[in-house]
PDB file of C-alpha atoms in Angstrom:
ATOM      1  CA  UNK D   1     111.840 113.083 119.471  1.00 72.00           C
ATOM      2  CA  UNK D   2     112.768 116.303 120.291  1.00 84.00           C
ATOM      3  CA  UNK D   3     112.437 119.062 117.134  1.00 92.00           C
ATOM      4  CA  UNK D   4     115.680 120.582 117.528  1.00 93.00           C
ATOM      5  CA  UNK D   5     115.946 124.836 117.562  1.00 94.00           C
ATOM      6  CA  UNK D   6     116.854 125.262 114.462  1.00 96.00           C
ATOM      7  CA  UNK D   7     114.156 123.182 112.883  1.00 97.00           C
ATOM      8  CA  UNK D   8     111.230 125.645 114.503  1.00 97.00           C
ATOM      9  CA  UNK D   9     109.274 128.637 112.994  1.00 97.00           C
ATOM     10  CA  UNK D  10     108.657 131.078 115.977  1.00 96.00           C
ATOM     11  CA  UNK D  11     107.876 134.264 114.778  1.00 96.00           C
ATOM     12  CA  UNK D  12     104.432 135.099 113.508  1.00 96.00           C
ATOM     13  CA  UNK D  13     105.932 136.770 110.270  1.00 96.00           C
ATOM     14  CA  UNK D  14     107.524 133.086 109.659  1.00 96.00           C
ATOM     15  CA  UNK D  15     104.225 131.371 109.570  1.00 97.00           C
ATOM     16  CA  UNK D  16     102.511 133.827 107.655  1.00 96.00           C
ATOM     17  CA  UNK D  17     105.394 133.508 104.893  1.00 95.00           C
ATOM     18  CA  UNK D  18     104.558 129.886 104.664  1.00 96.00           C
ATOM     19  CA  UNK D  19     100.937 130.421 104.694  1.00 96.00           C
ATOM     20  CA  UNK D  20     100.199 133.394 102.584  1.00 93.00           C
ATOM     21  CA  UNK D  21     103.705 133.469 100.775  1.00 86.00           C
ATOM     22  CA  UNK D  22     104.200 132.942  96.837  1.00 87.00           C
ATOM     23  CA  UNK D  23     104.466 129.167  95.871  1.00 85.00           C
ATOM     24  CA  UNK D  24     103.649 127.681  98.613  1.00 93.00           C
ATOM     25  CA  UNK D  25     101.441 124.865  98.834  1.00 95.00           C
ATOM     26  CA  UNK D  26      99.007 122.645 101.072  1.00 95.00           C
ATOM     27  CA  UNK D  27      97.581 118.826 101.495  1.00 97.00           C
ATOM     28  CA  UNK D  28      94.668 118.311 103.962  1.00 96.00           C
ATOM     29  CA  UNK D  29      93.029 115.282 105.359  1.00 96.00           C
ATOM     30  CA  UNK D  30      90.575 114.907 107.893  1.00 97.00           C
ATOM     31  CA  UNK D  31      93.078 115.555 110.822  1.00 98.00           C
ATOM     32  CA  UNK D  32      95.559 117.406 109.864  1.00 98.00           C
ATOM     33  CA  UNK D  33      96.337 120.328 106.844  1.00 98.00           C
ATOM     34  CA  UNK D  34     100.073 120.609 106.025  1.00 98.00           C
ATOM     35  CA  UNK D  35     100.982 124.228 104.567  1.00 98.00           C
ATOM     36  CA  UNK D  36     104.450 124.360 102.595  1.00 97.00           C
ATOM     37  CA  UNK D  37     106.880 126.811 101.112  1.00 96.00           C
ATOM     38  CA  UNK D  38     110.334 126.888  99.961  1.00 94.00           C
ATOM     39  CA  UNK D  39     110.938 130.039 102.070  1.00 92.00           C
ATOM     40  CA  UNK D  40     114.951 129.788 101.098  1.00 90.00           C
ATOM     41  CA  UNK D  41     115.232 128.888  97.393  1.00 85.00           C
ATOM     42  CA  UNK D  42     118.907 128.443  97.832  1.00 90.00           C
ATOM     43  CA  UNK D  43     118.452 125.515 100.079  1.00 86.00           C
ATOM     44  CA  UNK D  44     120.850 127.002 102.658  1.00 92.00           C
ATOM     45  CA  UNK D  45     118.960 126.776 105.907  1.00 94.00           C
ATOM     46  CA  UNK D  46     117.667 123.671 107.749  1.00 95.00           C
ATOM     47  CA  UNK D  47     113.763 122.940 107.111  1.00 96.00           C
ATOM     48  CA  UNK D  48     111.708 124.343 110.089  1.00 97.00           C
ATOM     49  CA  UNK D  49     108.459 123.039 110.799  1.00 98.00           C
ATOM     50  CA  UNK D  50     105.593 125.357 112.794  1.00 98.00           C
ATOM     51  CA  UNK D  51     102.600 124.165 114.503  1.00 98.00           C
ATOM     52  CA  UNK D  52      99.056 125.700 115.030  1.00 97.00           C
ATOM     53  CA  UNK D  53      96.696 123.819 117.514  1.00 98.00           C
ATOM     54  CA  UNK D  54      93.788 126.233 118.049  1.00 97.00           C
ATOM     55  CA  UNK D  55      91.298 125.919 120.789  1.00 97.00           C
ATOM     56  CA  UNK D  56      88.746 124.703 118.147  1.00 97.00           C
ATOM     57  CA  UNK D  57      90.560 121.399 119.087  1.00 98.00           C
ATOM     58  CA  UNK D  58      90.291 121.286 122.330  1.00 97.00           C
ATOM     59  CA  UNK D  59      91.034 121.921 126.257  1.00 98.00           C
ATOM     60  CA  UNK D  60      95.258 123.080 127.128  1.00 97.00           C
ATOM     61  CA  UNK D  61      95.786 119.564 128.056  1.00 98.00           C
ATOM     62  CA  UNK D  62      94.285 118.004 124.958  1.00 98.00           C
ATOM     63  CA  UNK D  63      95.826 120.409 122.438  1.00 98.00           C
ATOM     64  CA  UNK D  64      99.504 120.078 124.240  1.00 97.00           C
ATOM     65  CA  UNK D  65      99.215 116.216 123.702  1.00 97.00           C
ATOM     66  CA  UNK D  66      97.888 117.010 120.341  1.00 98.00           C
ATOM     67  CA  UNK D  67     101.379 119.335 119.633  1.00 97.00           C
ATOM     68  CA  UNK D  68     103.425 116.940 121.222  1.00 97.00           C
ATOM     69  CA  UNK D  69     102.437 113.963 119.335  1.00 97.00           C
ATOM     70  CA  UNK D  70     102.469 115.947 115.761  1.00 98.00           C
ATOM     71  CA  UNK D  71     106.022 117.667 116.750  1.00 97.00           C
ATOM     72  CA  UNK D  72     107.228 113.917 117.334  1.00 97.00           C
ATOM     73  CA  UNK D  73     106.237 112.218 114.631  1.00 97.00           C
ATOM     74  CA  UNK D  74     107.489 115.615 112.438  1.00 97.00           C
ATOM     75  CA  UNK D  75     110.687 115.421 113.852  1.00 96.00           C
ATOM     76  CA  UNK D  76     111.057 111.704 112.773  1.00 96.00           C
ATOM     77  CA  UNK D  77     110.782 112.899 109.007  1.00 96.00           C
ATOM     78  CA  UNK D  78     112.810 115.810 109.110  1.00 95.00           C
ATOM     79  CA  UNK D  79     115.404 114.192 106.750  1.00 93.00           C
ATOM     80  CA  UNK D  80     112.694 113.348 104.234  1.00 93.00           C
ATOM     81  CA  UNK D  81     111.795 117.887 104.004  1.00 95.00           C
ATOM     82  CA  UNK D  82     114.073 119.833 101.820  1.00 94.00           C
ATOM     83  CA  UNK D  83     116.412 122.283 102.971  1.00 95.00           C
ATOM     84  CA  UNK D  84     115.079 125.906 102.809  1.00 95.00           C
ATOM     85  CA  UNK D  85     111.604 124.204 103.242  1.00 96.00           C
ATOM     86  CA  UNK D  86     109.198 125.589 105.834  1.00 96.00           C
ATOM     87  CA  UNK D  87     105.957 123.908 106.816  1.00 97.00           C
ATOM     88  CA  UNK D  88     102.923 124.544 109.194  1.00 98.00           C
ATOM     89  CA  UNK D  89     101.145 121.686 110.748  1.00 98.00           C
ATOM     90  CA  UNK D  90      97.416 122.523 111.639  1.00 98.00           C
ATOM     91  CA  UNK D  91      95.602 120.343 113.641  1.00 98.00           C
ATOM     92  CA  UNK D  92      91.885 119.865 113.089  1.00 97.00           C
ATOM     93  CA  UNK D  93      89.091 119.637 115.892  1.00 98.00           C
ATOM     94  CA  UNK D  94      89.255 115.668 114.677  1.00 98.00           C
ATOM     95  CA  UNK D  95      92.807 115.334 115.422  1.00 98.00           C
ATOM     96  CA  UNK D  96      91.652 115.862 119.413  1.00 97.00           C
ATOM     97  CA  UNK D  97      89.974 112.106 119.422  1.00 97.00           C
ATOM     98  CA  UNK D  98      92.288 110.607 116.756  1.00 97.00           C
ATOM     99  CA  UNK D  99      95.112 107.539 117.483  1.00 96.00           C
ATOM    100  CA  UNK D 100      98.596 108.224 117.409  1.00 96.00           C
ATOM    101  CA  UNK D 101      98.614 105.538 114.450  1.00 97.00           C
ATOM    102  CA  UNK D 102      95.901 107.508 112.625  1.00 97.00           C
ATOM    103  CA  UNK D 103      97.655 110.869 112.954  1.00 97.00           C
ATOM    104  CA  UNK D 104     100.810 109.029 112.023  1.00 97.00           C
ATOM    105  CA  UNK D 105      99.445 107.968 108.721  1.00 97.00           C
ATOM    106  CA  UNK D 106      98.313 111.611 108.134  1.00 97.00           C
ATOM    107  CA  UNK D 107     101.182 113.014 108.420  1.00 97.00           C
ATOM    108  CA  UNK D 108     103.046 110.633 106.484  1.00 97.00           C
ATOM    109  CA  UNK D 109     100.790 111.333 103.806  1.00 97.00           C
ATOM    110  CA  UNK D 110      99.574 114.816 103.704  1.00 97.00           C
ATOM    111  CA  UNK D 111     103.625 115.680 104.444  1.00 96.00           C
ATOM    112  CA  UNK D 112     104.434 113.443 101.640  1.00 95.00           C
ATOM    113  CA  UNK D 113     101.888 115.322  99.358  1.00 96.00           C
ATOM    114  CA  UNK D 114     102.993 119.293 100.008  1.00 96.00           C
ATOM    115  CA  UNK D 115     106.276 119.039 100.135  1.00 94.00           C
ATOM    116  CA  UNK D 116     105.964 117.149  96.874  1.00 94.00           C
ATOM    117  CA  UNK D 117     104.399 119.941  94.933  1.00 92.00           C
ATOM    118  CA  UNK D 118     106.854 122.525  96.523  1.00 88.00           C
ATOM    119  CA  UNK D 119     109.969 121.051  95.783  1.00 63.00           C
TER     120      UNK D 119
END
């Protein structure tokens, strides 16, 4: 799955809209925390998803595979986010040693959970 380029934050003043901004909100597990905001009220644009994979997580090669799984499974659920939605995926250290099952479950659920109390 492929997260196409009008689905992605890029800019640093993006992200920090969705997680500093007025009414957003987040749901965390053990691998993953989820930020949300409804960034265009009007529900004009596409939702666009950002993700932060620190080095706290890991080595290049194990925080790429980390991205690439959570920009997958992200992109599978893109019809289930509101339009004018943004989110932020952040990947905990644990997310470095978890299953793709496990991190699918996680993101079903902590997705599930913000976007939920932001729309």
């Amino acid at each position: 799955h492929v997260l196409p380029a009008r689905n992605r934050l890029r800019e640093s003043g993006q992200f920090r809209a969705v997680l500093r901004g007025p009414g957003g909100s987040r749901a965390g597990g053990p691998l993953i925390v989820v930020h949300a905001a409804m960034t265009d009220p009007m529900g004009a644009r596409a939702p666009r998803v950002g993700f932060v994979v620190s080095g706290a997580v890991g080595g290049a090669v194990v925080r790429n595979r980390v991205t690439r799984r959570l920009r997958a499974l992200v992109a599978a659920r893109l019809d289930g986010i509101p339009a004018g939605c943004d989110l932020v995926v952040r990947a905990v250290p644990a997310a470095a040693t978890a299953g793709f099952a496990d991190l699918e479950a996680e993101v079903d659920r902590c997705l599930g959970r913000a976007v939920a109390k932001v729309g």
